[in-house]
Amino acid sequence: AEAKATERRGNEAYQNKKYSQAIRAMSHAIEMLEQAGQGDGKDALRLRSNRAAALHARGWCGDAMSAVWDCDFVLANSDKNAKAMAAKRISCLKKGGCYLEAKRSCLQFLKVYGVDMEDDCGVSGMLESLNKMLATSTLSASSTSSDDERDSDYEDEDEDCGSEVGAEGNAEDDEMGLVSEDEEALQEAMEEEYKMVAAGG
């Protein structure tokens, strides 16, 4: 009963966008269930799913990977809402900067569940933006390598090389701006999925 009450407080905090408060409440409820030997039961799995959504929404350093851990735990212990949970995991990997792993997970997701732009939990869109980000990262690394080679041969061109690196940085910022719009749409989808999980009990 105490764990349920704590969970309700966490849900209310999440709905009011008080993510730190929500995470603390959900973590406390999970601890109580673990102490009661119910750490992998239905209630604990629901709490972990909801905590992953709160961590993703808060977005502090380390939050995304903590959310991935929660997603992995739920996927390993339940088949319920597996498709939505797998998509949430990919979104957390992407937000945490694990782009290659996120891309691999996207491809695996689409292999398992099929390509359906209207019912793939946003995974096709994530894969597209990941491909763009990885391409931009590769071009930026290539440019930096070329600049280093030029710097070693032509020390008097340091200023010009700095300008080229700055130009690449601006291009990457533009690309990241596109990704931010995609993340906003994904967050909205996660909000809807959270409501479904919370209501489903």
PDB file of C-alpha atoms in Angstrom:
ATOM      1  CA  ALA A   1       0.000   0.000   0.000  1.00  0.00           C
ATOM      2  CA  GLU A   2       2.838   2.382   0.818  1.00  0.00           C
ATOM      3  CA  ALA A   3       4.550   1.617  -2.477  1.00  0.00           C
ATOM      4  CA  LYS A   4       1.294   2.312  -4.348  1.00  0.00           C
ATOM      5  CA  ALA A   5       0.883   5.661  -2.601  1.00  0.00           C
ATOM      6  CA  THR A   6       4.482   6.577  -3.403  1.00  0.00           C
ATOM      7  CA  GLU A   7       3.931   5.582  -7.017  1.00  0.00           C
ATOM      8  CA  ARG A   8       0.868   7.833  -7.219  1.00  0.00           C
ATOM      9  CA  ARG A   9       2.929  10.761  -5.932  1.00  0.00           C
ATOM     10  CA  GLY A  10       5.528  10.006  -8.579  1.00  0.00           C
ATOM     11  CA  ASN A  11       2.904   9.881 -11.313  1.00  0.00           C
ATOM     12  CA  GLU A  12       1.442  13.197 -10.204  1.00  0.00           C
ATOM     13  CA  ALA A  13       4.897  14.798 -10.154  1.00  0.00           C
ATOM     14  CA  TYR A  14       5.621  13.469 -13.655  1.00  0.00           C
ATOM     15  CA  GLN A  15       2.360  14.810 -15.027  1.00  0.00           C
ATOM     16  CA  ASN A  16       3.244  18.204 -13.523  1.00  0.00           C
ATOM     17  CA  LYS A  17       6.700  17.989 -15.169  1.00  0.00           C
ATOM     18  CA  LYS A  18       8.460  17.809 -11.790  1.00  0.00           C
ATOM     19  CA  TYR A  19      10.763  15.117 -13.071  1.00  0.00           C
ATOM     20  CA  SER A  20      13.313  15.001 -10.239  1.00  0.00           C
ATOM     21  CA  GLN A  21      10.520  14.610  -7.706  1.00  0.00           C
ATOM     22  CA  ALA A  22       8.919  11.912  -9.864  1.00  0.00           C
ATOM     23  CA  ILE A  23      12.195   9.992 -10.181  1.00  0.00           C
ATOM     24  CA  ARG A  24      12.796  10.078  -6.421  1.00  0.00           C
ATOM     25  CA  ALA A  25       9.291   8.828  -5.672  1.00  0.00           C
ATOM     26  CA  MET A  26       9.418   6.061  -8.270  1.00  0.00           C
ATOM     27  CA  SER A  27      12.879   4.956  -7.109  1.00  0.00           C
ATOM     28  CA  HIS A  28      11.668   4.818  -3.511  1.00  0.00           C
ATOM     29  CA  ALA A  29       8.649   2.749  -4.530  1.00  0.00           C
ATOM     30  CA  ILE A  30      10.906   0.355  -6.469  1.00  0.00           C
ATOM     31  CA  GLU A  31      13.166  -0.030  -3.426  1.00  0.00           C
ATOM     32  CA  MET A  32      10.175  -0.900  -1.244  1.00  0.00           C
ATOM     33  CA  LEU A  33       9.046  -3.545  -3.741  1.00  0.00           C
ATOM     34  CA  GLU A  34      12.566  -4.993  -3.961  1.00  0.00           C
ATOM     35  CA  GLN A  35      12.736  -5.257  -0.177  1.00  0.00           C
ATOM     36  CA  ALA A  36       9.433  -7.131  -0.292  1.00  0.00           C
ATOM     37  CA  GLY A  37      10.846  -9.566  -2.873  1.00  0.00           C
ATOM     38  CA  GLN A  38       8.770  -8.101  -5.693  1.00  0.00           C
ATOM     39  CA  GLY A  39      11.526  -6.326  -7.606  1.00  0.00           C
ATOM     40  CA  ASP A  40      10.669  -8.028 -10.896  1.00  0.00           C
ATOM     41  CA  GLY A  41       6.895  -8.076 -10.435  1.00  0.00           C
ATOM     42  CA  LYS A  42       4.280  -6.246 -12.473  1.00  0.00           C
ATOM     43  CA  ASP A  43       4.226  -3.159 -10.250  1.00  0.00           C
ATOM     44  CA  ALA A  44       8.006  -2.788 -10.226  1.00  0.00           C
ATOM     45  CA  LEU A  45       8.213  -3.199 -14.002  1.00  0.00           C
ATOM     46  CA  ARG A  46       5.570  -0.521 -14.479  1.00  0.00           C
ATOM     47  CA  LEU A  47       7.504   1.785 -12.161  1.00  0.00           C
ATOM     48  CA  ARG A  48      10.729   1.206 -14.074  1.00  0.00           C
ATOM     49  CA  SER A  49       8.997   1.968 -17.356  1.00  0.00           C
ATOM     50  CA  ASN A  50       7.619   5.194 -15.933  1.00  0.00           C
ATOM     51  CA  ARG A  51      10.950   6.109 -14.340  1.00  0.00           C
ATOM     52  CA  ALA A  52      12.634   5.648 -17.717  1.00  0.00           C
ATOM     53  CA  ALA A  53      10.182   8.157 -19.200  1.00  0.00           C
ATOM     54  CA  ALA A  54      10.899  10.610 -16.369  1.00  0.00           C
ATOM     55  CA  LEU A  55      14.672  10.224 -16.773  1.00  0.00           C
ATOM     56  CA  HIS A  56      14.385  10.752 -20.519  1.00  0.00           C
ATOM     57  CA  ALA A  57      12.288  13.864 -19.967  1.00  0.00           C
ATOM     58  CA  ARG A  58      14.605  15.368 -17.334  1.00  0.00           C
ATOM     59  CA  GLY A  59      17.677  14.861 -19.483  1.00  0.00           C
ATOM     60  CA  TRP A  60      20.428  15.408 -16.934  1.00  0.00           C
ATOM     61  CA  CYS A  61      23.891  13.981 -17.582  1.00  0.00           C
ATOM     62  CA  GLY A  62      23.629  10.216 -17.168  1.00  0.00           C
ATOM     63  CA  ASP A  63      19.831  10.160 -17.170  1.00  0.00           C
ATOM     64  CA  ALA A  64      19.523   8.695 -20.655  1.00  0.00           C
ATOM     65  CA  MET A  65      21.723   5.696 -19.899  1.00  0.00           C
ATOM     66  CA  SER A  66      19.956   5.112 -16.572  1.00  0.00           C
ATOM     67  CA  ALA A  67      16.722   5.055 -18.567  1.00  0.00           C
ATOM     68  CA  VAL A  68      18.265   2.513 -20.964  1.00  0.00           C
ATOM     69  CA  TRP A  69      19.035   0.280 -17.968  1.00  0.00           C
ATOM     70  CA  ASP A  70      15.412   0.499 -16.818  1.00  0.00           C
ATOM     71  CA  CYS A  71      14.205  -0.326 -20.345  1.00  0.00           C
ATOM     72  CA  ASP A  72      16.557  -3.331 -20.537  1.00  0.00           C
ATOM     73  CA  PHE A  73      15.311  -4.609 -17.181  1.00  0.00           C
ATOM     74  CA  VAL A  74      11.675  -4.365 -18.258  1.00  0.00           C
ATOM     75  CA  LEU A  75      12.327  -6.012 -21.639  1.00  0.00           C
ATOM     76  CA  ALA A  76      14.201  -8.860 -19.951  1.00  0.00           C
ATOM     77  CA  ASN A  77      11.347  -9.553 -17.536  1.00  0.00           C
ATOM     78  CA  SER A  78       8.155  -8.896 -19.506  1.00  0.00           C
ATOM     79  CA  ASP A  79       6.751  -9.102 -23.025  1.00  0.00           C
ATOM     80  CA  LYS A  80       4.027  -6.566 -22.250  1.00  0.00           C
ATOM     81  CA  ASN A  81       4.347  -3.372 -24.313  1.00  0.00           C
ATOM     82  CA  ALA A  82       7.651  -4.733 -25.646  1.00  0.00           C
ATOM     83  CA  LYS A  83       7.389  -2.791 -28.900  1.00  0.00           C
ATOM     84  CA  ALA A  84       6.883   0.570 -27.199  1.00  0.00           C
ATOM     85  CA  MET A  85       9.562  -0.236 -24.613  1.00  0.00           C
ATOM     86  CA  ALA A  86      12.081  -1.163 -27.319  1.00  0.00           C
ATOM     87  CA  ALA A  87      11.374   2.142 -29.079  1.00  0.00           C
ATOM     88  CA  LYS A  88      11.770   4.021 -25.802  1.00  0.00           C
ATOM     89  CA  ARG A  89      15.140   2.303 -25.295  1.00  0.00           C
ATOM     90  CA  ILE A  90      16.312   3.450 -28.728  1.00  0.00           C
ATOM     91  CA  SER A  91      15.252   7.010 -27.996  1.00  0.00           C
ATOM     92  CA  CYS A  92      17.207   6.930 -24.719  1.00  0.00           C
ATOM     93  CA  LEU A  93      20.301   5.555 -26.462  1.00  0.00           C
ATOM     94  CA  LYS A  94      20.064   8.346 -29.008  1.00  0.00           C
ATOM     95  CA  LYS A  95      19.626  11.000 -26.349  1.00  0.00           C
ATOM     96  CA  GLY A  96      22.607   9.557 -24.470  1.00  0.00           C
ATOM     97  CA  GLY A  97      24.835   9.940 -27.521  1.00  0.00           C
ATOM     98  CA  CYS A  98      25.160   6.201 -28.283  1.00  0.00           C
ATOM     99  CA  TYR A  99      24.374   6.752 -31.947  1.00  0.00           C
ATOM    100  CA  LEU A 100      25.846   3.555 -33.402  1.00  0.00           C
ATOM    101  CA  GLU A 101      24.132   1.341 -30.818  1.00  0.00           C
ATOM    102  CA  ALA A 102      20.907   3.261 -31.353  1.00  0.00           C
ATOM    103  CA  LYS A 103      21.161   2.707 -35.106  1.00  0.00           C
ATOM    104  CA  ARG A 104      21.784  -1.018 -34.642  1.00  0.00           C
ATOM    105  CA  SER A 105      18.782  -1.202 -32.323  1.00  0.00           C
ATOM    106  CA  CYS A 106      16.645   0.645 -34.903  1.00  0.00           C
ATOM    107  CA  LEU A 107      17.556  -1.883 -37.589  1.00  0.00           C
ATOM    108  CA  GLN A 108      16.829  -4.790 -35.257  1.00  0.00           C
ATOM    109  CA  PHE A 109      13.495  -3.221 -34.247  1.00  0.00           C
ATOM    110  CA  LEU A 110      12.410  -2.793 -37.869  1.00  0.00           C
ATOM    111  CA  LYS A 111      13.505  -6.349 -38.642  1.00  0.00           C
ATOM    112  CA  VAL A 112      11.358  -7.709 -35.824  1.00  0.00           C
ATOM    113  CA  TYR A 113       8.315  -5.443 -36.099  1.00  0.00           C
ATOM    114  CA  GLY A 114       8.465  -4.394 -39.744  1.00  0.00           C
ATOM    115  CA  VAL A 115       8.606  -0.992 -41.408  1.00  0.00           C
ATOM    116  CA  ASP A 116       5.381   0.900 -40.858  1.00  0.00           C
ATOM    117  CA  MET A 117       5.699   4.679 -40.664  1.00  0.00           C
ATOM    118  CA  GLU A 118       2.299   4.942 -38.963  1.00  0.00           C
ATOM    119  CA  ASP A 119       2.866   2.234 -36.358  1.00  0.00           C
ATOM    120  CA  ASP A 120       6.602   1.904 -35.631  1.00  0.00           C
ATOM    121  CA  CYS A 121       6.697   4.151 -32.539  1.00  0.00           C
ATOM    122  CA  GLY A 122       8.792   6.722 -34.382  1.00  0.00           C
ATOM    123  CA  VAL A 123      11.689   4.328 -35.013  1.00  0.00           C
ATOM    124  CA  SER A 124      11.860   5.042 -38.768  1.00  0.00           C
ATOM    125  CA  GLY A 125      12.211   8.745 -38.000  1.00  0.00           C
ATOM    126  CA  MET A 126      14.904   8.042 -35.410  1.00  0.00           C
ATOM    127  CA  LEU A 127      16.841   5.918 -37.885  1.00  0.00           C
ATOM    128  CA  GLU A 128      16.704   8.667 -40.486  1.00  0.00           C
ATOM    129  CA  SER A 129      17.977  11.311 -38.071  1.00  0.00           C
ATOM    130  CA  LEU A 130      20.672   8.955 -36.741  1.00  0.00           C
ATOM    131  CA  ASN A 131      21.935   8.367 -40.277  1.00  0.00           C
ATOM    132  CA  LYS A 132      22.161  12.123 -40.784  1.00  0.00           C
ATOM    133  CA  MET A 133      23.952  12.645 -37.477  1.00  0.00           C
ATOM    134  CA  LEU A 134      26.444   9.849 -38.133  1.00  0.00           C
ATOM    135  CA  ALA A 135      27.121  11.163 -41.639  1.00  0.00           C
ATOM    136  CA  THR A 136      27.720  14.648 -40.256  1.00  0.00           C
ATOM    137  CA  SER A 137      29.998  13.236 -37.548  1.00  0.00           C
ATOM    138  CA  THR A 138      32.017  11.308 -40.149  1.00  0.00           C
ATOM    139  CA  LEU A 139      32.416  14.384 -42.338  1.00  0.00           C
ATOM    140  CA  SER A 140      33.433  16.487 -39.344  1.00  0.00           C
ATOM    141  CA  ALA A 141      36.042  13.911 -38.285  1.00  0.00           C
ATOM    142  CA  SER A 142      37.380  13.744 -41.823  1.00  0.00           C
ATOM    143  CA  SER A 143      37.626  17.533 -41.995  1.00  0.00           C
ATOM    144  CA  THR A 144      39.422  17.678 -38.647  1.00  0.00           C
ATOM    145  CA  SER A 145      41.916  15.050 -39.821  1.00  0.00           C
ATOM    146  CA  SER A 146      42.590  17.019 -43.003  1.00  0.00           C
ATOM    147  CA  ASP A 147      43.042  20.200 -40.982  1.00  0.00           C
ATOM    148  CA  ASP A 148      45.569  18.463 -38.726  1.00  0.00           C
ATOM    149  CA  GLU A 149      47.557  17.333 -41.749  1.00  0.00           C
ATOM    150  CA  ARG A 150      47.560  20.826 -43.205  1.00  0.00           C
ATOM    151  CA  ASP A 151      48.584  22.293 -39.853  1.00  0.00           C
ATOM    152  CA  SER A 152      51.614  20.025 -39.674  1.00  0.00           C
ATOM    153  CA  ASP A 153      52.726  21.013 -43.190  1.00  0.00           C
ATOM    154  CA  TYR A 154      51.720  24.655 -43.197  1.00  0.00           C
ATOM    155  CA  GLU A 155      51.949  26.136 -39.738  1.00  0.00           C
ATOM    156  CA  ASP A 156      51.362  29.603 -41.150  1.00  0.00           C
ATOM    157  CA  GLU A 157      47.796  28.626 -42.180  1.00  0.00           C
ATOM    158  CA  ASP A 158      46.529  28.075 -38.634  1.00  0.00           C
ATOM    159  CA  GLU A 159      44.029  30.906 -38.884  1.00  0.00           C
ATOM    160  CA  ASP A 160      42.486  29.589 -42.111  1.00  0.00           C
ATOM    161  CA  CYS A 161      42.187  26.077 -40.695  1.00  0.00           C
ATOM    162  CA  GLY A 162      40.417  27.442 -37.648  1.00  0.00           C
ATOM    163  CA  SER A 163      37.862  29.104 -39.905  1.00  0.00           C
ATOM    164  CA  GLU A 164      37.187  25.830 -41.709  1.00  0.00           C
ATOM    165  CA  VAL A 165      36.636  23.985 -38.455  1.00  0.00           C
ATOM    166  CA  GLY A 166      34.226  26.696 -37.342  1.00  0.00           C
ATOM    167  CA  ALA A 167      32.259  26.308 -40.563  1.00  0.00           C
ATOM    168  CA  GLU A 168      31.918  22.574 -39.943  1.00  0.00           C
ATOM    169  CA  GLY A 169      30.737  23.281 -36.425  1.00  0.00           C
ATOM    170  CA  ASN A 170      27.985  25.549 -37.707  1.00  0.00           C
ATOM    171  CA  ALA A 171      26.844  22.893 -40.155  1.00  0.00           C
ATOM    172  CA  GLU A 172      26.685  20.370 -37.331  1.00  0.00           C
ATOM    173  CA  ASP A 173      24.703  22.794 -35.191  1.00  0.00           C
ATOM    174  CA  ASP A 174      22.174  23.143 -38.016  1.00  0.00           C
ATOM    175  CA  GLU A 175      21.871  19.362 -38.185  1.00  0.00           C
ATOM    176  CA  MET A 176      21.417  19.157 -34.437  1.00  0.00           C
ATOM    177  CA  GLY A 177      18.621  21.680 -34.722  1.00  0.00           C
ATOM    178  CA  LEU A 178      16.745  19.263 -36.971  1.00  0.00           C
ATOM    179  CA  VAL A 179      17.320  16.503 -34.469  1.00  0.00           C
ATOM    180  CA  SER A 180      15.929  18.641 -31.666  1.00  0.00           C
ATOM    181  CA  GLU A 181      12.622  18.927 -33.531  1.00  0.00           C
ATOM    182  CA  ASP A 182      12.587  15.153 -33.947  1.00  0.00           C
ATOM    183  CA  GLU A 183      13.306  14.652 -30.235  1.00  0.00           C
ATOM    184  CA  GLU A 184      10.399  16.935 -29.361  1.00  0.00           C
ATOM    185  CA  ALA A 185       8.047  14.758 -31.406  1.00  0.00           C
ATOM    186  CA  LEU A 186       9.480  11.636 -29.786  1.00  0.00           C
ATOM    187  CA  GLN A 187       8.982  13.103 -26.333  1.00  0.00           C
ATOM    188  CA  GLU A 188       5.322  13.730 -27.144  1.00  0.00           C
ATOM    189  CA  ALA A 189       4.987  10.093 -28.224  1.00  0.00           C
ATOM    190  CA  MET A 190       6.615   8.954 -24.995  1.00  0.00           C
ATOM    191  CA  GLU A 191       4.214  11.100 -22.995  1.00  0.00           C
ATOM    192  CA  GLU A 192       1.297   9.293 -24.662  1.00  0.00           C
ATOM    193  CA  GLU A 193       2.894   5.896 -24.056  1.00  0.00           C
ATOM    194  CA  TYR A 194       3.487   6.813 -20.399  1.00  0.00           C
ATOM    195  CA  LYS A 195      -0.196   7.631 -19.966  1.00  0.00           C
ATOM    196  CA  MET A 196      -1.156   4.275 -21.461  1.00  0.00           C
ATOM    197  CA  VAL A 197       1.219   2.372 -19.147  1.00  0.00           C
ATOM    198  CA  ALA A 198       0.075   4.290 -16.067  1.00  0.00           C
ATOM    199  CA  ALA A 199      -3.572   3.731 -16.927  1.00  0.00           C
ATOM    200  CA  GLY A 200      -3.071   0.066 -17.769  1.00  0.00           C
ATOM    201  CA  GLY A 201      -1.843  -0.747 -14.284  1.00  0.00           C
TER     202      GLY A 201
END
